[in-house]
Short mmCIF file of C-alpha atoms in Angstrom, two decimals:
data_model
loop_
_atom_site.label_atom_id
_atom_site.label_comp_id
_atom_site.label_asym_id
_atom_site.label_seq_id
_atom_site.Cartn_x
_atom_site.Cartn_y
_atom_site.Cartn_z
CA MET A 1 -75.16 85.16 143.89
CA GLU A 2 -72.36 87.61 144.56
CA LEU A 3 -71.07 85.40 147.39
CA LEU A 4 -71.05 82.37 145.10
CA PHE A 5 -69.20 84.32 142.42
CA VAL A 6 -66.61 85.53 144.95
CA ALA A 7 -66.21 82.00 146.34
CA ALA A 8 -65.67 80.63 142.83
CA LEU A 9 -63.05 83.27 142.13
CA VAL A 10 -61.29 82.44 145.39
CA ILE A 11 -61.28 78.72 144.60
CA ILE A 12 -59.92 79.37 141.10
CA ALA A 13 -57.24 81.64 142.52
CA ILE A 14 -56.24 78.99 145.07
CA LEU A 15 -56.02 76.33 142.34
CA ILE A 16 -53.87 78.63 140.18
CA VAL A 17 -51.57 79.33 143.12
CA LEU A 18 -51.33 75.62 143.96
CA TRP A 19 -50.50 74.86 140.32
CA PHE A 20 -47.97 77.66 140.07
CA VAL A 21 -46.53 76.95 143.54
CA PRO A 22 -46.47 73.12 143.85
CA ILE A 23 -46.59 72.95 147.64
CA PRO A 24 -47.41 69.17 147.79
CA LEU A 25 -44.40 68.46 145.60
CA TRP A 26 -42.21 70.64 147.82
CA ILE A 27 -43.43 68.81 150.93
CA ALA A 28 -42.69 65.40 149.33
CA ALA A 29 -39.19 66.58 148.40
CA GLN A 30 -38.52 67.79 151.95
CA PHE A 31 -39.58 64.48 153.49
CA THR A 32 -37.33 62.49 151.09
CA GLY A 33 -34.25 64.59 151.81
CA VAL A 34 -34.18 66.51 148.54
CA ARG A 35 -33.42 70.15 149.30
CA VAL A 36 -35.32 72.22 146.79
CA GLY A 37 -37.02 75.50 147.67
CA LEU A 38 -40.38 76.89 146.68
CA PHE A 39 -38.77 79.73 144.75
CA ARG A 40 -36.83 77.18 142.64
CA LEU A 41 -40.03 75.32 141.87
CA ILE A 42 -41.66 78.61 140.85
CA ALA A 43 -38.60 79.39 138.71
CA MET A 44 -39.02 75.99 137.01
CA ARG A 45 -42.56 76.96 136.07
CA LEU A 46 -41.31 80.22 134.66
CA ARG A 47 -38.63 78.40 132.64
CA ARG A 48 -41.31 75.97 131.36
CA VAL A 49 -39.69 73.05 133.14
CA PRO A 50 -42.17 70.60 134.73
CA PRO A 51 -41.27 70.48 138.44
CA PRO A 52 -42.69 66.97 139.01
CA ARG A 53 -40.32 65.49 136.45
CA ILE A 54 -37.25 67.19 137.99
CA VAL A 55 -38.25 66.56 141.62
CA ASN A 56 -39.12 62.89 140.98
CA SER A 57 -35.77 62.43 139.24
CA LEU A 58 -33.97 64.07 142.18
CA ILE A 59 -35.82 61.87 144.67
CA MET A 60 -34.89 58.68 142.78
CA ALA A 61 -31.26 59.82 142.46
CA GLN A 62 -31.13 60.72 146.15
CA LYS A 63 -32.44 57.31 147.20
CA ALA A 64 -29.89 55.60 144.92
CA GLY A 65 -27.00 57.63 146.38
CA LEU A 66 -26.30 59.65 143.23
CA ASN A 67 -25.02 63.18 143.61
CA ILE A 68 -26.98 65.11 140.98
CA THR A 69 -28.26 68.66 141.27
CA SER A 70 -31.48 70.13 139.99
CA ASP A 71 -29.56 72.56 137.74
CA GLU A 72 -28.00 69.61 135.86
CA LEU A 73 -31.38 67.94 135.40
CA GLU A 74 -33.00 71.19 134.25
CA ALA A 75 -30.23 71.79 131.73
CA HIS A 76 -30.60 68.25 130.40
CA TYR A 77 -34.38 68.62 130.12
CA LEU A 78 -34.11 71.96 128.31
CA ALA A 79 -31.55 70.39 125.92
CA GLY A 80 -34.12 67.74 124.93
CA GLY A 81 -33.58 64.89 127.35
CA SER A 82 -35.90 61.89 127.05
CA ARG A 83 -38.32 60.90 129.76
CA GLU A 84 -39.19 57.57 131.33
CA VAL A 85 -42.18 56.41 133.37
CA VAL A 86 -41.16 54.55 136.53
CA ALA A 87 -43.74 53.55 139.16
CA GLU A 88 -46.31 55.83 137.44
CA GLN A 89 -43.94 58.79 137.87
CA GLU A 90 -42.46 60.67 134.95
CA ILE A 91 -38.70 61.10 135.34
CA LEU A 92 -35.70 61.74 133.08
CA ARG A 93 -34.36 58.59 131.45
CA VAL A 94 -30.76 59.20 132.49
CA ILE A 95 -31.62 58.65 136.18
CA PRO A 96 -32.71 54.95 135.93
CA ALA A 97 -29.83 54.39 133.51
CA LEU A 98 -27.32 55.77 136.01
CA ILE A 99 -28.88 53.72 138.81
CA SER A 100 -28.69 50.51 136.73
CA ALA A 101 -25.08 51.21 135.78
CA SER A 102 -24.17 51.96 139.42
CA LYS A 103 -25.74 48.73 140.68
CA ALA A 104 -24.00 46.72 137.94
CA GLY A 105 -20.63 48.32 138.62
CA ILE A 106 -20.40 49.93 135.17
CA PRO A 107 -18.55 53.27 135.13
CA LEU A 108 -21.05 55.74 133.66
CA THR A 109 -20.94 59.44 134.44
CA PHE A 110 -23.89 61.81 134.29
CA GLU A 111 -22.30 63.75 131.42
CA ARG A 112 -21.78 60.56 129.39
CA ALA A 113 -25.36 59.42 130.04
CA CYS A 114 -26.71 62.82 128.98
CA ALA A 115 -24.60 62.73 125.81
CA ILE A 116 -25.92 59.28 124.91
CA ASP A 117 -29.50 60.37 125.59
CA LEU A 118 -29.20 63.56 123.57
CA ALA A 119 -27.61 61.62 120.69
CA GLY A 120 -30.93 59.81 120.24
CA ARG A 121 -29.89 56.53 121.86
CA ASN A 122 -31.90 54.82 124.56
CA VAL A 123 -29.38 55.07 127.36
CA LEU A 124 -31.40 52.79 129.63
CA GLU A 125 -31.55 50.11 126.91
CA ALA A 126 -27.82 50.56 126.29
CA VAL A 127 -27.05 49.93 129.96
CA ARG A 128 -29.29 46.87 129.91
CA ILE A 129 -27.49 45.47 126.86
CA SER A 130 -24.16 46.26 128.53
CA VAL A 131 -25.21 44.23 131.57
CA THR A 132 -27.10 41.48 129.72
CA PRO A 133 -25.68 40.72 126.24
CA GLU A 134 -28.19 40.68 123.40
CA VAL A 135 -28.48 38.15 120.59
CA ILE A 136 -28.92 39.50 117.04
CA ASP A 137 -30.15 37.26 114.20
CA CYS A 138 -28.11 37.77 111.04
CA PRO A 139 -29.66 38.53 108.63
CA GLY A 140 -33.00 37.81 110.30
CA PRO A 141 -35.00 35.19 112.21
CA THR A 142 -36.06 33.37 109.03
CA GLU A 143 -33.73 34.77 106.34
CA LYS A 144 -30.38 33.32 105.30
CA ILE A 145 -27.21 34.59 103.67
CA ALA A 146 -26.16 32.83 100.45
CA GLY A 147 -22.55 32.23 99.46
CA VAL A 148 -20.88 30.12 96.77
CA ALA A 149 -17.86 27.91 97.48
CA MET A 150 -15.04 27.44 94.98
CA ASP A 151 -16.58 24.19 93.69
CA GLY A 152 -19.69 26.10 92.62
CA ILE A 153 -22.06 24.81 95.32
CA GLU A 154 -24.26 27.42 97.00
CA LEU A 155 -24.53 27.46 100.80
CA LYS A 156 -27.15 29.35 102.80
CA ALA A 157 -26.27 30.21 106.40
CA ARG A 158 -27.88 32.05 109.31
CA ALA A 159 -25.85 33.33 112.26
CA ARG A 160 -26.68 34.50 115.78
CA VAL A 161 -24.41 37.29 117.00
CA THR A 162 -24.07 37.91 120.73
CA VAL A 163 -23.18 41.54 121.41
CA ARG A 164 -22.70 43.75 124.43
CA ALA A 165 -23.13 47.52 124.37
CA ASN A 166 -19.96 49.59 124.61
CA LEU A 167 -20.96 52.77 126.41
CA ASP A 168 -17.75 54.57 125.45
CA ARG A 169 -18.53 54.13 121.72
CA LEU A 170 -22.28 54.56 121.96
CA VAL A 171 -22.08 58.20 120.86
CA GLY A 172 -21.08 58.19 117.20
CA GLY A 173 -20.93 54.40 116.94
CA ALA A 174 -22.85 52.39 114.35
CA TRP A 175 -25.91 50.45 115.42
CA THR A 176 -27.11 46.88 114.85
CA GLU A 177 -27.68 47.33 111.10
CA THR A 178 -23.94 47.81 110.55
CA VAL A 179 -23.12 44.74 112.65
CA ILE A 180 -25.55 42.61 110.63
CA ALA A 181 -24.13 43.89 107.33
CA ARG A 182 -20.52 43.21 108.38
CA VAL A 183 -21.27 39.74 109.68
CA GLY A 184 -23.14 38.92 106.46
CA GLU A 185 -20.19 40.10 104.40
CA GLY A 186 -17.83 37.99 106.50
CA ILE A 187 -20.00 34.89 106.04
CA VAL A 188 -20.12 35.34 102.25
CA THR A 189 -16.34 35.87 102.11
CA THR A 190 -15.60 32.80 104.25
CA ILE A 191 -17.87 30.54 102.21
CA GLY A 192 -16.40 31.88 98.97
CA SER A 193 -12.83 31.14 100.10
CA ALA A 194 -13.61 27.49 100.95
CA GLN A 195 -12.23 24.96 98.45
CA THR A 196 -15.35 22.81 98.69
CA TYR A 197 -18.75 23.12 100.34
CA LYS A 198 -18.11 19.88 102.26
CA LYS A 199 -15.43 21.61 104.31
CA VAL A 200 -17.94 24.19 105.50
CA MET A 201 -20.63 21.59 106.16
CA GLU A 202 -18.22 19.46 108.21
CA SER A 203 -17.14 22.34 110.45
CA PRO A 204 -19.56 25.32 110.51
CA ASP A 205 -17.48 26.84 113.31
CA LEU A 206 -14.93 27.66 110.61
CA ILE A 207 -17.21 30.52 109.58
CA SER A 208 -17.50 31.70 113.18
CA ARG A 209 -13.73 31.76 113.71
CA GLU A 210 -12.99 33.49 110.42
CA VAL A 211 -15.67 36.14 110.86
CA LEU A 212 -14.90 36.78 114.54
CA ALA A 213 -11.21 37.28 113.73
CA LYS A 214 -11.98 40.16 111.35
CA GLY A 215 -12.78 42.60 114.19
CA LEU A 216 -16.19 43.53 112.84
CA ASP A 217 -17.15 45.54 115.92
CA ALA A 218 -14.70 48.35 115.14
CA GLY A 219 -16.51 51.67 114.96
CA THR A 220 -19.77 50.25 116.28
CA ALA A 221 -21.55 50.77 119.58
CA PHE A 222 -21.20 47.08 120.45
CA GLU A 223 -18.61 44.53 121.39
CA ILE A 224 -19.10 41.20 119.60
CA LEU A 225 -18.78 38.36 122.12
CA SER A 226 -19.48 35.41 119.82
CA ILE A 227 -20.80 34.50 116.38
CA ASP A 228 -22.63 31.18 116.23
CA ILE A 229 -23.82 29.56 113.01
CA ALA A 230 -27.40 28.53 113.69
CA ASP A 231 -28.17 26.83 110.37
CA VAL A 232 -26.41 25.91 107.11
CA ASP A 233 -28.25 24.56 104.06
CA VAL A 234 -27.00 23.43 100.66
CA GLY A 235 -28.46 25.40 97.77
CA GLU A 236 -28.22 24.83 94.04
CA ASN A 237 -25.14 24.04 91.98
CA ILE A 238 -24.30 27.52 90.74
CA GLY A 239 -21.16 26.32 88.94
CA ALA A 240 -23.06 23.74 86.90
CA ARG A 241 -25.75 26.26 86.07
CA LEU A 242 -23.16 28.76 84.88
CA LEU A 243 -21.48 26.09 82.74
CA GLN A 244 -24.86 25.16 81.26
CA GLN A 245 -25.61 28.78 80.48
CA ARG A 246 -22.16 29.18 78.92
CA ALA A 247 -22.70 26.05 76.79
CA GLU A 248 -26.08 27.35 75.64
CA ALA A 249 -24.48 30.68 74.78
CA ASP A 250 -21.70 28.92 72.81
CA LEU A 251 -24.35 26.85 71.00
CA GLN A 252 -26.25 29.98 70.02
CA ILE A 253 -23.00 31.56 68.78
CA ALA A 254 -22.18 28.45 66.73
CA LYS A 255 -25.69 28.42 65.24
CA ALA A 256 -25.36 32.07 64.33
CA LYS A 257 -22.00 31.47 62.64
CA ALA A 258 -23.38 28.45 60.75
CA GLU A 259 -26.38 30.49 59.61
CA GLU A 260 -24.00 33.19 58.45
CA ARG A 261 -21.96 30.71 56.43
CA ARG A 262 -25.16 29.22 54.95
CA ALA A 263 -26.38 32.66 53.95
CA MET A 264 -23.02 33.43 52.34
CA ALA A 265 -23.14 30.13 50.41
CA VAL A 266 -26.69 30.86 49.20
CA ALA A 267 -25.63 34.34 48.14
CA GLU A 268 -22.62 32.95 46.31
CA GLU A 269 -24.83 30.37 44.57
CA GLN A 270 -27.20 33.09 43.44
CA GLU A 271 -24.26 35.12 42.15
CA ASN A 272 -23.00 32.10 40.16
CA LYS A 273 -26.48 31.54 38.70
CA ALA A 274 -26.62 35.18 37.69
CA LEU A 275 -23.18 34.85 36.13
CA VAL A 276 -24.28 31.75 34.14
CA GLU A 277 -27.37 33.53 32.89
CA GLY A 278 -25.18 36.46 31.85
CA MET A 279 -22.89 34.13 29.91
CA ARG A 280 -25.90 32.54 28.21
CA ALA A 281 -27.19 35.96 27.25
CA ARG A 282 -23.83 36.86 25.73
CA LEU A 283 -23.78 33.48 23.87
CA ILE A 284 -27.25 34.09 22.39
CA GLU A 285 -26.17 37.59 21.44
CA ALA A 286 -23.06 36.19 19.69
CA GLU A 287 -25.17 33.58 17.83
CA ALA A 288 -27.52 36.33 16.70
CA ARG A 289 -24.59 38.14 15.06
CA VAL A 290 -23.57 35.10 12.91
CA PRO A 291 -26.20 35.69 10.16
CA LEU A 292 -25.23 39.37 10.03
CA ALA A 293 -21.57 38.42 9.63
CA ILE A 294 -22.46 35.96 6.85
CA ALA A 295 -24.49 38.60 5.03
CA GLU A 296 -21.65 41.12 5.39
CA ALA A 297 -19.20 38.50 4.06
CA PHE A 298 -21.47 37.97 1.01
CA GLN A 299 -21.60 41.68 0.35
CA LYS A 300 -17.83 42.09 0.56
CA GLY A 301 -17.17 39.01 -1.50
CA ASN A 302 -15.33 37.17 1.25
CA LEU A 303 -17.84 34.28 1.15
CA GLY A 304 -19.11 32.55 -1.97
CA ILE A 305 -22.31 30.67 -2.54
CA MET A 306 -20.50 27.31 -2.59
CA ASP A 307 -18.81 28.11 0.69
CA TYR A 308 -22.19 28.87 2.22
CA TYR A 309 -23.65 25.57 0.95
CA ARG A 310 -20.68 23.62 2.32
CA MET A 311 -21.19 25.28 5.71
CA LYS A 312 -24.91 24.37 5.63
CA ASN A 313 -23.99 20.76 4.79
CA ILE A 314 -21.60 20.66 7.74
CA LEU A 315 -24.31 21.99 10.07
CA ALA A 316 -26.84 19.47 8.70
CA ASP A 317 -24.33 16.63 9.16
CA THR A 318 -23.67 17.77 12.70
CA GLN A 319 -27.38 17.87 13.57
CA MET A 320 -27.79 14.37 12.09
CA ARG A 321 -24.97 13.04 14.24
CA ASP A 322 -26.48 14.67 17.31
CA SER A 323 -29.86 13.15 16.59
CA ILE A 324 -28.29 9.71 16.16
CA ALA A 325 -26.47 10.18 19.49
CA GLY A 326 -29.76 11.17 21.16
CA LEU A 327 -28.73 14.78 21.94
CA ARG A 328 -30.96 17.74 21.55
CA PRO A 329 -29.60 20.88 19.96
CA ARG A 330 -29.76 22.83 23.25
CA GLU A 331 -27.89 20.08 25.11
CA ARG A 332 -25.22 20.02 22.46
CA LYS A 333 -24.74 23.72 22.68
CA GLU A 334 -24.48 23.54 26.48
#
């Protein structure tokens, strides 16, 4: 039992030493021409840098003819460099990006590639787009941008923008969202400046020329190569709809004004009726005072009995004439 325990301890110790001192990795580096010592590999372990990732990156760079040291790769890894899996080997992403740029004849330094990688951009994807231009659908594969011409007709367009990555502006440059927004704005502006929608339908390349001449790639990480209008459809008549809405609004305003005038007329009629009733009340009040005035005249001696009888005869004669004429007393008074 003691021998088994000692053997197990020895095996565990050997495994720890082999992990801490990656001898197979050192042998592979020596056979591929990468000069890296065992003490450097041990130092990588102490600095918490994975030796396989650095050594594999150095081997790939050595085979591609790139002059990169292990110190530069370690510094980039410790700064937060991204990794890439190539041929089931984990390496730093800047190495395949530099190899692709070197084979394509694109001037890309190690410092620039590290800056792009640390800025959060996929430097390998950027090199690929720089070599092979990419097509961006604006605003999307199925969506369209709507604009209204001067004659009020709505047009819906979809563009395909061919771009190529600009490695010099990749750090700090805007990404595809800004390009799509600028191209959409240019399409809306161009359609809006057209005198009639027929002009745009006859020559859709007018939009491409106008938008491409605006220099929309300024401040972005891309260089716009071409803008092609993939589809243009005629929408609704916005001008006619606006005129209809304006006419309906004017009609509602006219109805409101007419209702206001009608209400004022009704109020004025009610006021006149109230005024007539007031006059009638004053008339009845004045008629009620006549007997009192007659009695007061009798008391003061201003009216005699014969005068009163003559007045009654006149009233009786008047009522007789009204009856002959077919008028009622109320109608005569009115």
